XYZ file of C-alpha atoms in Angstrom:
436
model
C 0.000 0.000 0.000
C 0.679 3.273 -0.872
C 0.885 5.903 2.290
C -0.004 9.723 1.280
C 2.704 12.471 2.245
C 1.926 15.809 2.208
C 4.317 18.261 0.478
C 5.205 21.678 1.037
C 1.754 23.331 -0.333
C 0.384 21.470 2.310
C 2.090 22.290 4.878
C 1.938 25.709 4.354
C -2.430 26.065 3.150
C -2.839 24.604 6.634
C -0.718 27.362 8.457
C -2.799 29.741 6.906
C -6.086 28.798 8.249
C -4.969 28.354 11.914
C -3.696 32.051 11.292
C -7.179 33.542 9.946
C -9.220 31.325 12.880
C -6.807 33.117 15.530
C -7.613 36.606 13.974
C -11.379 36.384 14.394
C -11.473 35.365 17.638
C -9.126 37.623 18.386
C -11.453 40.266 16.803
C -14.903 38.756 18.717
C -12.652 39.327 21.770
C -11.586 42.725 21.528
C -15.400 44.047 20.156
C -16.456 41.997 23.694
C -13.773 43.903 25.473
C -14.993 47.281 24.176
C -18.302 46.348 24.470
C -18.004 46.096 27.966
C -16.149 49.450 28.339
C -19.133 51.167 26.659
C -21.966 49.327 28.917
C -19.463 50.161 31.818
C -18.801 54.109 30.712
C -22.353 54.851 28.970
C -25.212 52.653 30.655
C -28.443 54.336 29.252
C -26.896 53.738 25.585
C -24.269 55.092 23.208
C -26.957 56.985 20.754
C -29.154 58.368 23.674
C -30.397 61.960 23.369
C -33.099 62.790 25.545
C -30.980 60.961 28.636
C -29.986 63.288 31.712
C -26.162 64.734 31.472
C -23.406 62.648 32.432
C -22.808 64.693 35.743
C -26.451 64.041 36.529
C -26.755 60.341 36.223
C -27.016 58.041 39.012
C -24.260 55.940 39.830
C -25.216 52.376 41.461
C -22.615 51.446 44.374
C -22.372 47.842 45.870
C -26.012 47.432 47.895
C -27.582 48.913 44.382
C -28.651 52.006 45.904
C -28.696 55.174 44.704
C -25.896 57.747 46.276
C -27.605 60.913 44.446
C -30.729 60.428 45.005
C -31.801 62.422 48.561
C -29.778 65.169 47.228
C -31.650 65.330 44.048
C -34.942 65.052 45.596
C -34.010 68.248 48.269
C -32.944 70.370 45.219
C -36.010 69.824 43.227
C -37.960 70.476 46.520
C -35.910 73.657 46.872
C -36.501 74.577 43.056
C -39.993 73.717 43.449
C -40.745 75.924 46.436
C -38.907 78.688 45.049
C -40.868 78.354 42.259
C -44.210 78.754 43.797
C -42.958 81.836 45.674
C -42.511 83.304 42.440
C -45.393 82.063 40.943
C -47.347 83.245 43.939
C -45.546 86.758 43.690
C -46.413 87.141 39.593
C -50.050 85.905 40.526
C -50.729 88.679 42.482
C -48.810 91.268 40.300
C -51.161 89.724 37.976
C -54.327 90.268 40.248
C -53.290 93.949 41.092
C -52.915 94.907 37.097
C -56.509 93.602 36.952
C -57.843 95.320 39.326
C -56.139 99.312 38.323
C -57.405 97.693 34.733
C -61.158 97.062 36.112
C -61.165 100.899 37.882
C -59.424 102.417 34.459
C -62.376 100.819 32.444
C -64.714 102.241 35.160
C -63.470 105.716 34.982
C -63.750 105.181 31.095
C -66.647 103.790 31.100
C -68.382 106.839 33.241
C -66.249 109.175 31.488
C -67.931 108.038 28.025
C -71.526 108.094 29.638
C -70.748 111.567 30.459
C -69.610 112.387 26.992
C -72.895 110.957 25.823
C -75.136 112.757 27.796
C -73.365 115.957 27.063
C -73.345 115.143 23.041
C -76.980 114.773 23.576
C -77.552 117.736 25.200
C -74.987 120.166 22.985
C -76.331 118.184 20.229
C -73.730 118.321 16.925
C -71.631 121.664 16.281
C -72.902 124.333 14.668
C -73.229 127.525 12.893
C -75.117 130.549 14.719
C -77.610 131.890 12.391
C -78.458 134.876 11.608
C -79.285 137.915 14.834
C -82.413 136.848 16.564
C -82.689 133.671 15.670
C -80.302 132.072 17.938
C -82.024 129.672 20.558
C -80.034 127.522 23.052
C -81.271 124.183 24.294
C -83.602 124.233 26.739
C -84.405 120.729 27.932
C -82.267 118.099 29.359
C -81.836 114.571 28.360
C -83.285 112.157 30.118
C -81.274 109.152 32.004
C -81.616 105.796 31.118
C -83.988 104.196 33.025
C -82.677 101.358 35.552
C -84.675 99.319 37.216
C -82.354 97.486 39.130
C -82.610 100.147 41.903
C -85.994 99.256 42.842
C -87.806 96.065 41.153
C -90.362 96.384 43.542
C -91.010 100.418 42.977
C -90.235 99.780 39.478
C -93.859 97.359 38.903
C -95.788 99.622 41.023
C -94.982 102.525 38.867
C -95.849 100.638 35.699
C -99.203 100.222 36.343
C -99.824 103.625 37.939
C -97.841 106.387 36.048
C -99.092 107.197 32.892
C -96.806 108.416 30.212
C -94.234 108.004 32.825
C -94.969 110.486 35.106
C -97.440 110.916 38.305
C -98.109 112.637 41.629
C -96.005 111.639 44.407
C -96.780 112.491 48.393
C -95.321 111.203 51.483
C -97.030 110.549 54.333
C -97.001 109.398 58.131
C -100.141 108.282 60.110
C -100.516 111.458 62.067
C -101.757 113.570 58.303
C -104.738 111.330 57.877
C -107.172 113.725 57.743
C -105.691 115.718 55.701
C -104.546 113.005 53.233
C -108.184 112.461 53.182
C -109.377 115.807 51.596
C -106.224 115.533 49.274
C -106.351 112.399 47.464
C -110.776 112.809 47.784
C -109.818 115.751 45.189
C -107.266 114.089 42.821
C -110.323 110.953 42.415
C -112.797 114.069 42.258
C -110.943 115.210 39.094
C -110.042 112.201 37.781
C -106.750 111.984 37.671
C -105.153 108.746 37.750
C -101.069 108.359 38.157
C -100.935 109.280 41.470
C -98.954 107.375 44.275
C -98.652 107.998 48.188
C -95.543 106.735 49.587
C -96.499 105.811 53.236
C -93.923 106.198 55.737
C -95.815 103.508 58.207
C -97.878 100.726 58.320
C -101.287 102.412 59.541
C -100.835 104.824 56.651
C -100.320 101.945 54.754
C -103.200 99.883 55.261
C -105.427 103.494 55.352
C -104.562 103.884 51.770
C -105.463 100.768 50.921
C -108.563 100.696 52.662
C -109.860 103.989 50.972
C -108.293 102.429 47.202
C -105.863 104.434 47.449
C -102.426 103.187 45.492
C -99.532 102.980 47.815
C -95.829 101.866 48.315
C -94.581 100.766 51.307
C -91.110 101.193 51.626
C -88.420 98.798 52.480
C -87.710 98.677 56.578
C -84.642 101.324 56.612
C -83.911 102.160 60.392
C -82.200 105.886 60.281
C -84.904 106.948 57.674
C -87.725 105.310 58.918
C -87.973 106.490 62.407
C -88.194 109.808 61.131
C -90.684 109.023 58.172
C -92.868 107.234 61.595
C -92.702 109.876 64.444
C -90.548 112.986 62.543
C -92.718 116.438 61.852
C -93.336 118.245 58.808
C -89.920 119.301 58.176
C -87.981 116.451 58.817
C -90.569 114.739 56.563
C -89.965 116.942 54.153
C -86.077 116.362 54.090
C -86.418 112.346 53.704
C -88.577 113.078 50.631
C -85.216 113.946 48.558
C -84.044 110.866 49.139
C -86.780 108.900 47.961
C -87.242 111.026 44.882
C -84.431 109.597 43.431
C -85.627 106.383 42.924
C -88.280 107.568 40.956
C -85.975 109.148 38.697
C -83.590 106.492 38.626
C -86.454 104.597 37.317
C -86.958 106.851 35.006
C -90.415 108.976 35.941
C -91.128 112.308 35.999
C -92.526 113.031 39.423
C -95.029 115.793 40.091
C -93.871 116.125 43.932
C -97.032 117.056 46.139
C -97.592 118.095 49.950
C -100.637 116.802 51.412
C -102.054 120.534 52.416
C -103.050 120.957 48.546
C -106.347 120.782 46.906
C -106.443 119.935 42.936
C -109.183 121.352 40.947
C -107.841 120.672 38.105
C -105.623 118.413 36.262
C -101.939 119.633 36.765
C -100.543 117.611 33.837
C -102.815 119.646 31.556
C -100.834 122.672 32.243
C -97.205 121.729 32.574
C -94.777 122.829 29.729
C -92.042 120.229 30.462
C -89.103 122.476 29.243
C -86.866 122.138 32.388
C -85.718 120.082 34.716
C -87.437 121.464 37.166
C -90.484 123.176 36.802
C -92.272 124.755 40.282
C -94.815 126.745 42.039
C -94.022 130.116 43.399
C -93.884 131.102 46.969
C -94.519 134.999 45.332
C -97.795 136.574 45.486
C -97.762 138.557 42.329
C -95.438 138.902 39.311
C -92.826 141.129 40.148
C -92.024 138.690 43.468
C -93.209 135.148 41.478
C -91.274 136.224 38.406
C -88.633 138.284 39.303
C -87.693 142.249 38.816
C -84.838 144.731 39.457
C -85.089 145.769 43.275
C -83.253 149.088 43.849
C -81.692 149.984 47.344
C -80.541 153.630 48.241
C -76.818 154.085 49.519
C -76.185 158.261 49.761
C -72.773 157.748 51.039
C -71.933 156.173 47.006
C -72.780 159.452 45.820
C -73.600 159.450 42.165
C -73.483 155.597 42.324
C -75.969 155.767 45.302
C -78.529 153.584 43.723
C -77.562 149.785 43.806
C -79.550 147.261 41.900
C -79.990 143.812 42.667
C -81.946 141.353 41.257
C -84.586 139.442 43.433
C -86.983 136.504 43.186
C -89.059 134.885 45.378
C -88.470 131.336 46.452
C -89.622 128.301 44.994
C -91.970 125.859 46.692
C -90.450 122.636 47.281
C -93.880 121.346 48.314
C -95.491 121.545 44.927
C -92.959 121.273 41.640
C -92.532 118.914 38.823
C -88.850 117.099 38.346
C -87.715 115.281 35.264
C -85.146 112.539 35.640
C -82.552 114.011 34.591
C -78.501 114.422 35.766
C -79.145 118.035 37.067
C -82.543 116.895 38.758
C -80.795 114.010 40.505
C -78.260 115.960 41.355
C -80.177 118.658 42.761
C -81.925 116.222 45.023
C -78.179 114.793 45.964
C -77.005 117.949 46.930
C -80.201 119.060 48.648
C -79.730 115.509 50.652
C -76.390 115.825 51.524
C -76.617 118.860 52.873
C -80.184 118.452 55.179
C -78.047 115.269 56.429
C -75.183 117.394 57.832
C -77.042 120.561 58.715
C -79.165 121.972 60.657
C -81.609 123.594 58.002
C -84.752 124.346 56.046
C -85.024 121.945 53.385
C -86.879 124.582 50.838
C -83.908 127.311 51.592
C -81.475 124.904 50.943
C -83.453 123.562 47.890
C -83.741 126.973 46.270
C -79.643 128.035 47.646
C -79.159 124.888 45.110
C -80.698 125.468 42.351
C -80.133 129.188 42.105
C -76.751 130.200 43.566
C -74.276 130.742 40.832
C -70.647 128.994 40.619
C -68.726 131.704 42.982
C -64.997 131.193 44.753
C -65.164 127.384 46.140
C -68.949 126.508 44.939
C -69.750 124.957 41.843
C -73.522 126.242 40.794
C -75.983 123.716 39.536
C -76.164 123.709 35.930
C -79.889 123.031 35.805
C -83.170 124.418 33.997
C -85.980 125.949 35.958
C -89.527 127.348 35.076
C -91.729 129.091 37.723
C -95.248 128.408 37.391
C -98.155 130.452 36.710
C -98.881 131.112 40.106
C -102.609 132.069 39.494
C -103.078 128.636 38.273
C -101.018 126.802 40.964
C -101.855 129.125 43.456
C -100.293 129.481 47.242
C -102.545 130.363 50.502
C -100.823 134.236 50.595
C -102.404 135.040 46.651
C -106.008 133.596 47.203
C -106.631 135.690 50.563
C -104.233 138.616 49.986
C -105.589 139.215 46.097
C -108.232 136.446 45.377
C -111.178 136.965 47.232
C -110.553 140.871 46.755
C -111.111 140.457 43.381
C -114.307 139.821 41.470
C -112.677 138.955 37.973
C -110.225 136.823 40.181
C -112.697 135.095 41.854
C -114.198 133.802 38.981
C -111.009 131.965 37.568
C -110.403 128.606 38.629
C -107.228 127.562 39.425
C -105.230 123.877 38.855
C -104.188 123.491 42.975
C -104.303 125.722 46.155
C -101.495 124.945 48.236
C -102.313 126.123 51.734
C -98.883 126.925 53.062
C -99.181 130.298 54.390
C -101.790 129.643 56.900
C -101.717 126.959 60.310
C -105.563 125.843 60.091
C -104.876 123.539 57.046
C -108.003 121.412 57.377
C -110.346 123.690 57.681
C -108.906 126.297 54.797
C -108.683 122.942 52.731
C -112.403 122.318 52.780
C -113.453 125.831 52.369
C -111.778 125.763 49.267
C -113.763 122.936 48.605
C -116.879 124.328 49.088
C -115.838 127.745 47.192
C -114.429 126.141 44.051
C -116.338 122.588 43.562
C -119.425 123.544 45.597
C -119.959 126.869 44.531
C -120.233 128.196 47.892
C -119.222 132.148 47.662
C -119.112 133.074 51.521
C -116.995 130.073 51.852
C -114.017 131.946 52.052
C -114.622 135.221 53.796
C -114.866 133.718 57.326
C -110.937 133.095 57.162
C -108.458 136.144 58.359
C -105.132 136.610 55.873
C -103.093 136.222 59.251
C -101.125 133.515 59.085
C -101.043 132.632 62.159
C -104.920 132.322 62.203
C-alpha cells in the first residue's frame, strides 16, 4: 500500500487557516472587550439623546442604591418651592394689574356716559344763524332708566304712572285727615297716576282701605324712624331721598304736599321744558317772576342807587322734576346737605338750584320754570288778592297749596266748598293772618 505524504503546499495552506481562525477570535474578543467598556462608561446607551447629562446620572454602588438620590430630591424640593414663591408673587402682580385695569375701564366707562349725555344735550356743532334767531337748548336729556334700583317700585310705577310720570306724596299716620281731603280731590278730578308713599304701616293699610295706590317702603332704620314719628320738616327732608328712585327709574314726578287741593288736572298745564319746573312762593309777578329791586346808599354818591336782582323762592312742596342728571343731582345735593345741617329743606333747595358757581362753589347747571302762580296758586295770593277780586274770583285755578296759613283742614275744605261747591261766603270767614 501506498501511504499519502503531504508536500510543502500542504504544509503551508494549513498554516494559513490556523492564522485567519486566531484573527477572528481575536477580533470577537476585543469588540467583547470594548463592548463592555461602553456598557461600563455609557449605561443608558451610546446613541441616547433625551438621557440626563453625564454629571447628573445616578451611579449604582455595591447594595444597588442610589448615592444621588436624597440630594436630588431636596434640590427639586428647593426649586420647586422657590418656584411657587414666584409664581405666587407674579399671581398677584397679575391680580393687582386687573384690578387698576377694572377701575381704568370704570373711569372710562363713566367718562364716556358723560360724553354721551353731554353730546346729547350740545347736540352736533354748529353755525349761529343769523341775529335773533339764535335759541339755546332748553331741555335736558333724560337718564336711562334702571330698574335694578328698585324692582319692587319699578312694577308699582308701571301700572300707575301714565306716560311716565305721576303725583307723588309722602305721608305718616298722624296727616290722615288731611290726606283724606287731598287724594278725595285728585279721584274728584279724575286723575289717575298718582302714588302715596307711606312712611308707616297704619298709613299703609289706610290707603289701601280707601283704594288708594300705595308703596310701602323697604324697613330702613335711620330713615324710617323719622318718616314714623318725625314732623313736617324732617318729613320733608327724607322726601329727597326717595325722589331719586323715581328718577332712577326713570319717571317724571309731580312732587305734592298733602295741604293741597287739585281742581284741576296739573298735567294739563305743565310745559315740560326744564328740569325742574315749580310753584311760586310769590304773590304777584314782580315777586313770582322776578324784577330789578333798587336799594338807596347816599354815602356812594352818584353811584348811590344799587340794583340787585330778586326773586321769590320756589316751593319745594309743589314742583314737577324730570329725571334728569341736574334733577338728581339737585336732590343729591339738597340731601347731603339736610343730612349734615341743621336747616330748612326749601332754603337749601332753592340756595341749590339758584346760587351761581362763585370762589369754592360749583352752581348747579340746571333748567328751571316758575309756574303760573294764578293757576297753581299758594294760601298768601287767594286771601291777599283772590277773594278781593271779582274777575279773580271767577277763575279757577289747577291746585291751592295752603302753606301760608296753620288751620290747614279747615282752609282745605273751604276751598272745597268755594271752588267745587260753589259756595261764595266760603271763604270770607278766614283772616289773611297767618297765624290764624
Amino acid at each position: 500500500m501506498t501511504g499519502r505524504r503531504d508536500g510543502p503546499l500542504m504544509r503551508s495552506g494549513g498554516s494559513s487557516h490556523s492564522f485567519g481562525k486566531s484573527r477572528i477570535a481575536a477580533a470577537i474578543a476585543v469588540g467583547i472587550a470594548i463592548g463592555c467598556v461602553f456598557t461600563f462608561l455609557l449605561p443608558v446607551g451610546l446613541f441616547s439623546v433625551a438621557g440626563p447629562p453625564l454629571q447628573n446620572r445616578r451611579l449604582v454602588n455595591s447594595q444597588g442604591e442610589s448615592s444621588s438620590s436624597s440630594c436630588e430630591s431636596s434640590e427639586q424640593m428647593n426649586k420647586l418651592k422657590s418656584e411657587n414663591v414666584a409664581f405666587s408673587q407674579k399671581n398677584a402682580e397679575l391680580k393687582k394689574e386687573v384690578r387698576e385695569l377694572m377701575e381704568k375701564l370704570k373711569l372710562a366707562e363713566q367718562g364716556k356716559d358723560e360724553a354721551q349725555k353731554q353730546v346729547l344735550a350740545l347736540g352736533k356743532q354748529q353755525k349761529a344763524g343769523p341775529f335773533g334767531t339764535v335759541k339755546g337748548s332748553r331741555t335736558n336729556p333724560t337718564v336711562v332708566p334702571d330698574e335694578s334700583v328698585n324692582p319692587r317700585l319699578a312694577k308699582i310705577l308701571e301700572k300707575v304712572a301714565v306716560n311716565r310720570e305721576l303725583i307723588v306724596a309722602l305721608a305718616n299716620s298722624n296727616v290722615k285727615d288731611l290726606l283724606e281731603v287731598w287724594f278725595t280731590n285728585i279721584k274728584r278730578v279724575g286723575i289717575l297716576n298718582y302714588l302715596v308713599v307711606a312712611l308707616d304701616e297704619d298709613m299703609a293699610k289706610f290707603c289701601e282701605s280707601n283704594s288708594v295706590p300705595v308703596y310701602k317702603r323697604d324697613p330702613d332704620e335711620g330713615v324710617d324712624s323719622v318718616g314714623r314719628t318725625g314732623g313736617s320738616r324732617p318729613v320733608s327732608g327724607l322726601k329727597f331721598r326717595i325722589l331719586r328712585e323715581f328718577l332712577q327709574l326713570g319717571y317724571s314726578v309731580l312732587l305734592s304736599d298733602i295741604d293741597i287741593v287739585f281742581l284741576q288736572n296739573p298735567f294739563d298745564h305743565l310745559y315740560r321744558d326744564s328740569d325742574v319746573e315749580s310753584m311760586t312762593d310769590g304773590h304777584d309777578n314782580r315777586t313770582a317772576y322776578g324784577f330789578d329791586d333798587v336799594f338807596d346808599e347816599p354815602g356812594m354818591d352818584w353811584t348811590r342807587d344799587g340794583h340787585t336782582n330778586r326773586v321769590s323762592v320756589y316751593n319745594c312742596g309743589f314742583f314737577y322734576i324730570r329725571p334728569t342728571i341736574p334733577s338728581i343731582e339737585l336732590l343729591d345735593r339738597v340731601a347731603a346737605r339736610l343730612s349734615q345741617e341743621t336747616a330748612w329743606d326749601q332754603a337749601v333747595f332753592n340756595e341749590e338750584l339758584f346760587f351761581p358757581s362763585h370762589n369754592g362753589h360749583e352752581g348747579l347747571h340746571a333748567a328751571k320754570r316758575t309756574m303760573d302762580f294764578y293757576l297753581f296758586m299758594n294760601s298768601k295770593v287767594l286771601y291777599r288778592t283772590v277773594i278781593k277780586d271779582a274777575f279773580l274770583r271767577k277763575m279757577k285755578p289747577v291746585i291751592v297749596h295752603v302753606n301760608y296759613h296753620h288751620d290747614k283742614l279747615l282752609r282745605m275744605k273751604a276751598v272745597v266748598e268755594y271752588y267745587v261747591n260753589g259756595k261764595e261766603d266760603a271763604l270770607k270767614p278766614f283772616p289773611n293772618r297767618a297765624d290764624s
